[in-house]
Amino acid sequence: MPSKRIPVFEPELDADDARAAFEAIQATEISGTSPVVRRFERAWEERLGMPRAVAVANGTAALELALLGLGIGPGDEVLCPSMTIISCARAIVASGATPVLVDVDPDTYCLDPEAARARVTERTRAILGVHAFGHPYDAVRIGELARAHGLLVVEDAAQAHGATCRVGDSFRECGTLGDVATFSFYANKAVTTGEGGMVVARSETVAERIRDLANLCLSGPRRFLHEELGHNYRLSGIQAAVGLVQLARLDRTVEKKRALAERYRAALRDVAGVALQKTEPWANPTHWMNAIVLEDSLSHDAESLALALSARGIETRPFFVGLHEQPALRKRGLFHGERYPVTERLARRGLYLPSGTALSEEDVTRVSRALRDALAEAAPASVAVPGAIGALPHGPATGLFGPDFAEAYDALYESKDYVADVDTLERCFARFRRERTRRVLDVGCGTGRHVAELARRGYSVAGVDRSADMLAIARARNPGGDFRQGDLATLELGERFDAVVVLFAVLSYQTTKDGILESLRRVRDHLDVGGLLVADVWFGAGGSSAPTRTRRTGERGAVRWTRTGTLTRDSLAQRVDLAYVLERTEGGATSIATETHSMHYFMPLELELLLERAGFRLVLLSRELDLDHSPRHDDGTALFVAVAA
């Protein structure tokens, strides 16, 4: 019988919660103006020691109202962490202000105070700090920065109910660290009302302004006569009644969360390549979610690991996508060209594990075991030689394209249909070049099989490859052939050709726009006007981002080569990562090494623009070996032809 699926979170609701909701219904205290709502607000005021609290419909509404209540508006800038939920940026945009992003600390995932200091301008009005996954931001340093520049502090405590932070000689509860603080009561929060939120403010004037804005601005001298357009962001009485019960047991809930975090830390302490969120000595986090980040040494990223865990009955969630990579914000003209390296890494390599307070020790053991198994099944991402099996005889142990890789490559790709490839090249030559194609440059020629077939058909061919060992095999295959060692990015032969062929996705090895453009310009220097560039590239999203497994075998005499691979795609970075395990078997003895590649995949408009900048005109984008059909989204690769302009 299969094990029950462990959800990423399951709220704890009991008979007390149900009774509170029923009693609110019985008393007809169901609207947003019911007395129970005010009792809920007072309970928060008393717990935090803040003058005023205003209950609202959800945490997103709370953020928007907090900014509006402080008078933030057009012309103002608000500093905001780049890794957080989009609600933060939405609230700033809704107020009319401009969000200015700040990268986060790699250990706590909270806004980096030093990075924030560098982003302050004369237009900066406020800092929006977020307690990430229940770990407080550095309130001391953020407070010092705010005072130095006369800035307001908006505290997003949505995930930090009950967390505390040292300020001076004492610890203060999150929600008391800013001018205004916001909470969310979503289903996965320590205090939940299903949906809901709260704004707490130091200023009674600000709080009353927030209350008015949340209630359609009904505070004028005559009801239903409105001087301003407000919002209907009220919390219902039924929700408030449940919230009162939840708040009464908050301390017990936080204790459970901290105990769960300790169990995870103990269970995952010796799992290589997995880092848990750090706890700073000045913080007592609530561990809203138990977050892990995968080290770069692992071939799994967060998305592929989540799929592997899901197959084992474990539900997880990835970290937030950086705000600068959100299409909805980029469409508004925000953050173009901005990069936040810590955020980008966390977004791709971070996820959180099941974190419901009802999880048992057995559940934690099952999650940690599933995590270990999922990591163990993935191919390693770094080049290494396991000593127990034995290194390949010719090495090198820490590099690609040595003698062993060259020999393996030639054997593994012997079965490839090179005749069909060259048939396709000839169709390109005939269709897109007015004059006869005679001289061909094959860049990334490998072991010379394409060169051999082109030469057999009467073409004059020069082959270029960066691997001396590949070229040694190519020369043996093509006695008297023209082969030169070189790299696409530094190509400089001082000759012109009728066509340049770049196959095996060699162009995709350039993973930056500058590198791609320079490589294309190097190719253009070897063509006269009208000359052709024919290349294959990784193209589009290539289908699902789930890891793809590959296996290829080949033999050379008594040696059998096997290469198993794990291919993963990062749609945000437009990158394809391939991690191969290469085995050499001879006479019953097996040796092993790994081979890794990171490659860029192209989008159609991007490819066209880069070619134009390099002096080409794109004339064909098709499926490989099929010039009459456009590539499909799940092909992964595509063939293109460009004419030198």
PDB file of N, CA and C in Angstrom, residues 444-532:
ATOM      1  N   GLY A 444      34.164  23.219 -34.909  1.00  0.00           N
ATOM      2  CA  GLY A 444      33.721  22.193 -33.974  1.00  0.00           C
ATOM      3  C   GLY A 444      33.610  20.867 -34.691  1.00  0.00           C
ATOM      4  N   CYS A 445      34.611  20.578 -35.503  1.00  0.00           N
ATOM      5  CA  CYS A 445      34.543  19.406 -36.385  1.00  0.00           C
ATOM      6  C   CYS A 445      34.694  18.092 -35.638  1.00  0.00           C
ATOM      7  N   GLY A 446      35.127  18.139 -34.380  1.00  0.00           N
ATOM      8  CA  GLY A 446      35.255  16.915 -33.605  1.00  0.00           C
ATOM      9  C   GLY A 446      36.236  15.947 -34.223  1.00  0.00           C
ATOM     10  N   THR A 447      35.799  14.716 -34.417  1.00  0.00           N
ATOM     11  CA  THR A 447      36.694  13.693 -34.960  1.00  0.00           C
ATOM     12  C   THR A 447      36.584  13.563 -36.479  1.00  0.00           C
ATOM     13  N   GLY A 448      35.995  14.567 -37.127  1.00  0.00           N
ATOM     14  CA  GLY A 448      36.105  14.707 -38.577  1.00  0.00           C
ATOM     15  C   GLY A 448      35.174  13.882 -39.422  1.00  0.00           C
ATOM     16  N   ARG A 449      34.068  13.407 -38.877  1.00  0.00           N
ATOM     17  CA  ARG A 449      33.168  12.577 -39.688  1.00  0.00           C
ATOM     18  C   ARG A 449      32.395  13.426 -40.705  1.00  0.00           C
ATOM     19  N   HIS A 450      31.927  14.620 -40.315  1.00  0.00           N
ATOM     20  CA  HIS A 450      31.275  15.496 -41.301  1.00  0.00           C
ATOM     21  C   HIS A 450      32.266  15.922 -42.377  1.00  0.00           C
ATOM     22  N   VAL A 451      33.507  16.219 -41.970  1.00  0.00           N
ATOM     23  CA  VAL A 451      34.536  16.620 -42.935  1.00  0.00           C
ATOM     24  C   VAL A 451      34.750  15.512 -43.964  1.00  0.00           C
ATOM     25  N   ALA A 452      34.817  14.268 -43.486  1.00  0.00           N
ATOM     26  CA  ALA A 452      35.051  13.141 -44.397  1.00  0.00           C
ATOM     27  C   ALA A 452      33.935  13.020 -45.428  1.00  0.00           C
ATOM     28  N   GLU A 453      32.681  13.176 -45.004  1.00  0.00           N
ATOM     29  CA  GLU A 453      31.563  13.043 -45.938  1.00  0.00           C
ATOM     30  C   GLU A 453      31.516  14.216 -46.920  1.00  0.00           C
ATOM     31  N   LEU A 454      31.785  15.445 -46.422  1.00  0.00           N
ATOM     32  CA  LEU A 454      31.826  16.600 -47.328  1.00  0.00           C
ATOM     33  C   LEU A 454      32.943  16.448 -48.355  1.00  0.00           C
ATOM     34  N   ALA A 455      34.126  15.995 -47.908  1.00  0.00           N
ATOM     35  CA  ALA A 455      35.262  15.817 -48.823  1.00  0.00           C
ATOM     36  C   ALA A 455      34.953  14.737 -49.856  1.00  0.00           C
ATOM     37  N   ARG A 456      34.261  13.679 -49.432  1.00  0.00           N
ATOM     38  CA  ARG A 456      33.895  12.607 -50.368  1.00  0.00           C
ATOM     39  C   ARG A 456      33.012  13.128 -51.489  1.00  0.00           C
ATOM     40  N   ARG A 457      32.240  14.192 -51.200  1.00  0.00           N
ATOM     41  CA  ARG A 457      31.340  14.766 -52.204  1.00  0.00           C
ATOM     42  C   ARG A 457      31.988  15.890 -53.003  1.00  0.00           C
ATOM     43  N   GLY A 458      33.266  16.116 -52.794  1.00  0.00           N
ATOM     44  CA  GLY A 458      33.992  17.054 -53.648  1.00  0.00           C
ATOM     45  C   GLY A 458      34.197  18.443 -53.081  1.00  0.00           C
ATOM     46  N   TYR A 459      33.828  18.682 -51.842  1.00  0.00           N
ATOM     47  CA  TYR A 459      34.037  20.001 -51.240  1.00  0.00           C
ATOM     48  C   TYR A 459      35.460  20.116 -50.693  1.00  0.00           C
ATOM     49  N   SER A 460      35.988  21.325 -50.725  1.00  0.00           N
ATOM     50  CA  SER A 460      37.248  21.639 -50.058  1.00  0.00           C
ATOM     51  C   SER A 460      36.906  22.064 -48.636  1.00  0.00           C
ATOM     52  N   VAL A 461      37.368  21.301 -47.648  1.00  0.00           N
ATOM     53  CA  VAL A 461      36.906  21.503 -46.282  1.00  0.00           C
ATOM     54  C   VAL A 461      38.087  21.732 -45.348  1.00  0.00           C
ATOM     55  N   ALA A 462      37.933  22.728 -44.475  1.00  0.00           N
ATOM     56  CA  ALA A 462      38.865  22.944 -43.370  1.00  0.00           C
ATOM     57  C   ALA A 462      38.119  22.667 -42.077  1.00  0.00           C
ATOM     58  N   GLY A 463      38.746  21.919 -41.188  1.00  0.00           N
ATOM     59  CA  GLY A 463      38.121  21.592 -39.908  1.00  0.00           C
ATOM     60  C   GLY A 463      38.833  22.279 -38.761  1.00  0.00           C
ATOM     61  N   VAL A 464      38.039  22.816 -37.826  1.00  0.00           N
ATOM     62  CA  VAL A 464      38.595  23.498 -36.651  1.00  0.00           C
ATOM     63  C   VAL A 464      37.963  22.888 -35.405  1.00  0.00           C
ATOM     64  N   ASP A 465      38.777  22.591 -34.407  1.00  0.00           N
ATOM     65  CA  ASP A 465      38.265  22.120 -33.128  1.00  0.00           C
ATOM     66  C   ASP A 465      39.239  22.547 -32.043  1.00  0.00           C
ATOM     67  N   ARG A 466      38.735  22.736 -30.830  1.00  0.00           N
ATOM     68  CA  ARG A 466      39.603  23.176 -29.740  1.00  0.00           C
ATOM     69  C   ARG A 466      40.358  22.021 -29.101  1.00  0.00           C
ATOM     70  N   SER A 467      39.971  20.782 -29.408  1.00  0.00           N
ATOM     71  CA  SER A 467      40.591  19.624 -28.789  1.00  0.00           C
ATOM     72  C   SER A 467      41.648  19.023 -29.705  1.00  0.00           C
ATOM     73  N   ALA A 468      42.906  19.020 -29.246  1.00  0.00           N
ATOM     74  CA  ALA A 468      43.984  18.409 -30.019  1.00  0.00           C
ATOM     75  C   ALA A 468      43.757  16.910 -30.177  1.00  0.00           C
ATOM     76  N   ASP A 469      43.161  16.282 -29.171  1.00  0.00           N
ATOM     77  CA  ASP A 469      42.923  14.840 -29.234  1.00  0.00           C
ATOM     78  C   ASP A 469      41.825  14.493 -30.228  1.00  0.00           C
ATOM     79  N   MET A 470      40.793  15.329 -30.300  1.00  0.00           N
ATOM     80  CA  MET A 470      39.772  15.144 -31.333  1.00  0.00           C
ATOM     81  C   MET A 470      40.407  15.275 -32.723  1.00  0.00           C
ATOM     82  N   LEU A 471      41.239  16.299 -32.891  1.00  0.00           N
ATOM     83  CA  LEU A 471      41.844  16.552 -34.199  1.00  0.00           C
ATOM     84  C   LEU A 471      42.788  15.426 -34.608  1.00  0.00           C
ATOM     85  N   ALA A 472      43.442  14.783 -33.638  1.00  0.00           N
ATOM     86  CA  ALA A 472      44.322  13.666 -33.969  1.00  0.00           C
ATOM     87  C   ALA A 472      43.527  12.535 -34.621  1.00  0.00           C
ATOM     88  N   ILE A 473      42.327  12.268 -34.090  1.00  0.00           N
ATOM     89  CA  ILE A 473      41.471  11.242 -34.690  1.00  0.00           C
ATOM     90  C   ILE A 473      40.967  11.706 -36.051  1.00  0.00           C
ATOM     91  N   ALA A 474      40.617  13.003 -36.156  1.00  0.00           N
ATOM     92  CA  ALA A 474      40.128  13.544 -37.426  1.00  0.00           C
ATOM     93  C   ALA A 474      41.189  13.433 -38.519  1.00  0.00           C
ATOM     94  N   ARG A 475      42.433  13.721 -38.188  1.00  0.00           N
ATOM     95  CA  ARG A 475      43.516  13.643 -39.189  1.00  0.00           C
ATOM     96  C   ARG A 475      43.743  12.204 -39.630  1.00  0.00           C
ATOM     97  N   ALA A 476      43.654  11.264 -38.669  1.00  0.00           N
ATOM     98  CA  ALA A 476      43.815   9.860 -39.034  1.00  0.00           C
ATOM     99  C   ALA A 476      42.685   9.404 -39.954  1.00  0.00           C
ATOM    100  N   ARG A 477      41.497   9.955 -39.755  1.00  0.00           N
ATOM    101  CA  ARG A 477      40.350   9.596 -40.588  1.00  0.00           C
ATOM    102  C   ARG A 477      40.428  10.268 -41.962  1.00  0.00           C
ATOM    103  N   ASN A 478      41.082  11.413 -42.056  1.00  0.00           N
ATOM    104  CA  ASN A 478      41.147  12.199 -43.295  1.00  0.00           C
ATOM    105  C   ASN A 478      42.610  12.502 -43.617  1.00  0.00           C
ATOM    106  N   PRO A 479      43.367  11.522 -44.103  1.00  0.00           N
ATOM    107  CA  PRO A 479      44.783  11.771 -44.397  1.00  0.00           C
ATOM    108  C   PRO A 479      44.940  12.935 -45.379  1.00  0.00           C
ATOM    109  N   GLY A 480      45.819  13.871 -45.033  1.00  0.00           N
ATOM    110  CA  GLY A 480      46.033  15.029 -45.883  1.00  0.00           C
ATOM    111  C   GLY A 480      44.990  16.114 -45.713  1.00  0.00           C
ATOM    112  N   GLY A 481      44.042  15.917 -44.804  1.00  0.00           N
ATOM    113  CA  GLY A 481      42.993  16.916 -44.586  1.00  0.00           C
ATOM    114  C   GLY A 481      43.530  18.172 -43.907  1.00  0.00           C
ATOM    115  N   ASP A 482      42.773  19.242 -44.023  1.00  0.00           N
ATOM    116  CA  ASP A 482      43.158  20.554 -43.473  1.00  0.00           C
ATOM    117  C   ASP A 482      42.479  20.731 -42.114  1.00  0.00           C
ATOM    118  N   PHE A 483      43.218  20.524 -41.030  1.00  0.00           N
ATOM    119  CA  PHE A 483      42.664  20.640 -39.682  1.00  0.00           C
ATOM    120  C   PHE A 483      43.497  21.598 -38.847  1.00  0.00           C
ATOM    121  N   ARG A 484      42.817  22.416 -38.068  1.00  0.00           N
ATOM    122  CA  ARG A 484      43.512  23.406 -37.252  1.00  0.00           C
ATOM    123  C   ARG A 484      42.866  23.468 -35.875  1.00  0.00           C
ATOM    124  N   GLN A 485      43.698  23.674 -34.887  1.00  0.00           N
ATOM    125  CA  GLN A 485      43.193  23.788 -33.528  1.00  0.00           C
ATOM    126  C   GLN A 485      42.777  25.223 -33.269  1.00  0.00           C
ATOM    127  N   GLY A 486      41.570  25.421 -32.739  1.00  0.00           N
ATOM    128  CA  GLY A 486      41.079  26.767 -32.473  1.00  0.00           C
ATOM    129  C   GLY A 486      39.720  26.724 -31.818  1.00  0.00           C
ATOM    130  N   ASP A 487      39.228  27.897 -31.475  1.00  0.00           N
ATOM    131  CA  ASP A 487      37.969  28.019 -30.754  1.00  0.00           C
ATOM    132  C   ASP A 487      37.062  28.988 -31.501  1.00  0.00           C
ATOM    133  N   LEU A 488      35.772  28.735 -31.465  1.00  0.00           N
ATOM    134  CA  LEU A 488      34.823  29.591 -32.171  1.00  0.00           C
ATOM    135  C   LEU A 488      34.938  31.047 -31.740  1.00  0.00           C
ATOM    136  N   ALA A 489      35.157  31.265 -30.449  1.00  0.00           N
ATOM    137  CA  ALA A 489      35.178  32.635 -29.942  1.00  0.00           C
ATOM    138  C   ALA A 489      36.441  33.391 -30.322  1.00  0.00           C
ATOM    139  N   THR A 490      37.498  32.673 -30.739  1.00  0.00           N
ATOM    140  CA  THR A 490      38.766  33.345 -31.089  1.00  0.00           C
ATOM    141  C   THR A 490      39.188  33.024 -32.518  1.00  0.00           C
ATOM    142  N   LEU A 491      38.266  32.558 -33.330  1.00  0.00           N
ATOM    143  CA  LEU A 491      38.557  32.109 -34.689  1.00  0.00           C
ATOM    144  C   LEU A 491      39.171  33.238 -35.522  1.00  0.00           C
ATOM    145  N   GLU A 492      40.336  32.957 -36.106  1.00  0.00           N
ATOM    146  CA  GLU A 492      41.000  33.978 -36.920  1.00  0.00           C
ATOM    147  C   GLU A 492      41.957  33.277 -37.882  1.00  0.00           C
ATOM    148  N   LEU A 493      41.401  32.776 -39.004  1.00  0.00           N
ATOM    149  CA  LEU A 493      42.197  32.011 -39.961  1.00  0.00           C
ATOM    150  C   LEU A 493      42.757  32.871 -41.080  1.00  0.00           C
ATOM    151  N   GLY A 494      42.224  34.082 -41.243  1.00  0.00           N
ATOM    152  CA  GLY A 494      42.697  34.951 -42.321  1.00  0.00           C
ATOM    153  C   GLY A 494      42.279  34.476 -43.699  1.00  0.00           C
ATOM    154  N   GLU A 495      41.217  33.662 -43.788  1.00  0.00           N
ATOM    155  CA  GLU A 495      40.735  33.136 -45.065  1.00  0.00           C
ATOM    156  C   GLU A 495      39.231  33.336 -45.169  1.00  0.00           C
ATOM    157  N   ARG A 496      38.710  33.220 -46.393  1.00  0.00           N
ATOM    158  CA  ARG A 496      37.280  33.308 -46.637  1.00  0.00           C
ATOM    159  C   ARG A 496      36.769  31.982 -47.186  1.00  0.00           C
ATOM    160  N   PHE A 497      35.534  31.658 -46.842  1.00  0.00           N
ATOM    161  CA  PHE A 497      34.916  30.413 -47.269  1.00  0.00           C
ATOM    162  C   PHE A 497      33.535  30.725 -47.848  1.00  0.00           C
ATOM    163  N   ASP A 498      32.994  29.774 -48.582  1.00  0.00           N
ATOM    164  CA  ASP A 498      31.641  29.943 -49.121  1.00  0.00           C
ATOM    165  C   ASP A 498      30.578  29.675 -48.056  1.00  0.00           C
ATOM    166  N   ALA A 499      30.905  28.794 -47.139  1.00  0.00           N
ATOM    167  CA  ALA A 499      29.953  28.449 -46.075  1.00  0.00           C
ATOM    168  C   ALA A 499      30.729  28.055 -44.822  1.00  0.00           C
ATOM    169  N   VAL A 500      30.151  28.404 -43.689  1.00  0.00           N
ATOM    170  CA  VAL A 500      30.681  27.967 -42.400  1.00  0.00           C
ATOM    171  C   VAL A 500      29.614  27.091 -41.743  1.00  0.00           C
ATOM    172  N   VAL A 501      30.027  25.925 -41.315  1.00  0.00           N
ATOM    173  CA  VAL A 501      29.120  24.968 -40.686  1.00  0.00           C
ATOM    174  C   VAL A 501      29.508  24.860 -39.208  1.00  0.00           C
ATOM    175  N   VAL A 502      28.503  25.038 -38.314  1.00  0.00           N
ATOM    176  CA  VAL A 502      28.747  24.947 -36.870  1.00  0.00           C
ATOM    177  C   VAL A 502      27.678  24.008 -36.305  1.00  0.00           C
ATOM    178  N   LEU A 503      28.035  22.729 -36.181  1.00  0.00           N
ATOM    179  CA  LEU A 503      27.071  21.728 -35.733  1.00  0.00           C
ATOM    180  C   LEU A 503      27.391  21.265 -34.310  1.00  0.00           C
ATOM    181  N   PHE A 504      26.643  20.280 -33.837  1.00  0.00           N
ATOM    182  CA  PHE A 504      26.742  19.781 -32.468  1.00  0.00           C
ATOM    183  C   PHE A 504      26.549  20.909 -31.445  1.00  0.00           C
ATOM    184  N   ALA A 505      25.689  21.885 -31.805  1.00  0.00           N
ATOM    185  CA  ALA A 505      25.311  22.973 -30.880  1.00  0.00           C
ATOM    186  C   ALA A 505      26.520  23.729 -30.333  1.00  0.00           C
ATOM    187  N   VAL A 506      27.576  23.806 -31.130  1.00  0.00           N
ATOM    188  CA  VAL A 506      28.802  24.473 -30.660  1.00  0.00           C
ATOM    189  C   VAL A 506      28.543  25.931 -30.304  1.00  0.00           C
ATOM    190  N   LEU A 507      27.692  26.616 -31.069  1.00  0.00           N
ATOM    191  CA  LEU A 507      27.405  28.021 -30.772  1.00  0.00           C
ATOM    192  C   LEU A 507      26.758  28.178 -29.397  1.00  0.00           C
ATOM    193  N   SER A 508      25.988  27.192 -28.971  1.00  0.00           N
ATOM    194  CA  SER A 508      25.299  27.280 -27.685  1.00  0.00           C
ATOM    195  C   SER A 508      26.249  27.196 -26.497  1.00  0.00           C
ATOM    196  N   TYR A 509      27.496  26.767 -26.734  1.00  0.00           N
ATOM    197  CA  TYR A 509      28.463  26.739 -25.634  1.00  0.00           C
ATOM    198  C   TYR A 509      28.817  28.153 -25.168  1.00  0.00           C
ATOM    199  N   GLN A 510      28.577  29.134 -26.010  1.00  0.00           N
ATOM    200  CA  GLN A 510      28.748  30.525 -25.575  1.00  0.00           C
ATOM    201  C   GLN A 510      27.500  30.891 -24.775  1.00  0.00           C
ATOM    202  N   THR A 511      27.654  31.125 -23.485  1.00  0.00           N
ATOM    203  CA  THR A 511      26.485  31.271 -22.607  1.00  0.00           C
ATOM    204  C   THR A 511      26.161  32.708 -22.255  1.00  0.00           C
ATOM    205  N   THR A 512      26.880  33.681 -22.820  1.00  0.00           N
ATOM    206  CA  THR A 512      26.532  35.087 -22.613  1.00  0.00           C
ATOM    207  C   THR A 512      26.236  35.725 -23.957  1.00  0.00           C
ATOM    208  N   LYS A 513      25.435  36.778 -23.945  1.00  0.00           N
ATOM    209  CA  LYS A 513      25.115  37.469 -25.196  1.00  0.00           C
ATOM    210  C   LYS A 513      26.373  38.022 -25.852  1.00  0.00           C
ATOM    211  N   ASP A 514      27.299  38.556 -25.062  1.00  0.00           N
ATOM    212  CA  ASP A 514      28.543  39.096 -25.621  1.00  0.00           C
ATOM    213  C   ASP A 514      29.364  37.993 -26.273  1.00  0.00           C
ATOM    214  N   GLY A 515      29.426  36.824 -25.606  1.00  0.00           N
ATOM    215  CA  GLY A 515      30.182  35.711 -26.167  1.00  0.00           C
ATOM    216  C   GLY A 515      29.577  35.204 -27.465  1.00  0.00           C
ATOM    217  N   ILE A 516      28.255  35.121 -27.510  1.00  0.00           N
ATOM    218  CA  ILE A 516      27.575  34.686 -28.730  1.00  0.00           C
ATOM    219  C   ILE A 516      27.826  35.672 -29.863  1.00  0.00           C
ATOM    220  N   LEU A 517      27.687  36.957 -29.552  1.00  0.00           N
ATOM    221  CA  LEU A 517      27.861  37.977 -30.579  1.00  0.00           C
ATOM    222  C   LEU A 517      29.287  37.978 -31.120  1.00  0.00           C
ATOM    223  N   GLU A 518      30.269  37.848 -30.240  1.00  0.00           N
ATOM    224  CA  GLU A 518      31.661  37.823 -30.691  1.00  0.00           C
ATOM    225  C   GLU A 518      31.921  36.607 -31.571  1.00  0.00           C
ATOM    226  N   SER A 519      31.361  35.447 -31.212  1.00  0.00           N
ATOM    227  CA  SER A 519      31.534  34.247 -32.028  1.00  0.00           C
ATOM    228  C   SER A 519      30.915  34.428 -33.407  1.00  0.00           C
ATOM    229  N   LEU A 520      29.728  35.003 -33.466  1.00  0.00           N
ATOM    230  CA  LEU A 520      29.087  35.237 -34.763  1.00  0.00           C
ATOM    231  C   LEU A 520      29.896  36.210 -35.611  1.00  0.00           C
ATOM    232  N   ARG A 521      30.466  37.215 -34.988  1.00  0.00           N
ATOM    233  CA  ARG A 521      31.300  38.167 -35.739  1.00  0.00           C
ATOM    234  C   ARG A 521      32.569  37.504 -36.262  1.00  0.00           C
ATOM    235  N   ARG A 522      33.133  36.576 -35.481  1.00  0.00           N
ATOM    236  CA  ARG A 522      34.310  35.839 -35.943  1.00  0.00           C
ATOM    237  C   ARG A 522      33.961  35.004 -37.174  1.00  0.00           C
ATOM    238  N   VAL A 523      32.788  34.375 -37.156  1.00  0.00           N
ATOM    239  CA  VAL A 523      32.341  33.611 -38.321  1.00  0.00           C
ATOM    240  C   VAL A 523      32.152  34.535 -39.518  1.00  0.00           C
ATOM    241  N   ARG A 524      31.526  35.694 -39.271  1.00  0.00           N
ATOM    242  CA  ARG A 524      31.265  36.631 -40.384  1.00  0.00           C
ATOM    243  C   ARG A 524      32.553  37.070 -41.068  1.00  0.00           C
ATOM    244  N   ASP A 525      33.637  37.184 -40.294  1.00  0.00           N
ATOM    245  CA  ASP A 525      34.925  37.594 -40.865  1.00  0.00           C
ATOM    246  C   ASP A 525      35.464  36.577 -41.865  1.00  0.00           C
ATOM    247  N   HIS A 526      34.930  35.345 -41.846  1.00  0.00           N
ATOM    248  CA  HIS A 526      35.416  34.298 -42.740  1.00  0.00           C
ATOM    249  C   HIS A 526      34.489  34.060 -43.926  1.00  0.00           C
ATOM    250  N   LEU A 527      33.545  34.983 -44.156  1.00  0.00           N
ATOM    251  CA  LEU A 527      32.593  34.859 -45.258  1.00  0.00           C
ATOM    252  C   LEU A 527      32.546  36.136 -46.080  1.00  0.00           C
ATOM    253  N   ASP A 528      32.447  35.985 -47.397  1.00  0.00           N
ATOM    254  CA  ASP A 528      32.135  37.122 -48.246  1.00  0.00           C
ATOM    255  C   ASP A 528      30.631  37.368 -48.191  1.00  0.00           C
ATOM    256  N   VAL A 529      30.205  38.518 -48.727  1.00  0.00           N
ATOM    257  CA  VAL A 529      28.769  38.794 -48.807  1.00  0.00           C
ATOM    258  C   VAL A 529      28.094  37.672 -49.590  1.00  0.00           C
ATOM    259  N   GLY A 530      27.015  37.146 -49.046  1.00  0.00           N
ATOM    260  CA  GLY A 530      26.315  36.034 -49.677  1.00  0.00           C
ATOM    261  C   GLY A 530      26.726  34.677 -49.156  1.00  0.00           C
ATOM    262  N   GLY A 531      27.804  34.635 -48.368  1.00  0.00           N
ATOM    263  CA  GLY A 531      28.218  33.374 -47.774  1.00  0.00           C
ATOM    264  C   GLY A 531      27.226  32.904 -46.725  1.00  0.00           C
ATOM    265  N   LEU A 532      27.226  31.607 -46.434  1.00  0.00           N
ATOM    266  CA  LEU A 532      26.226  31.025 -45.551  1.00  0.00           C
ATOM    267  C   LEU A 532      26.825  30.593 -44.218  1.00  0.00           C
TER     268      LEU A 532
END
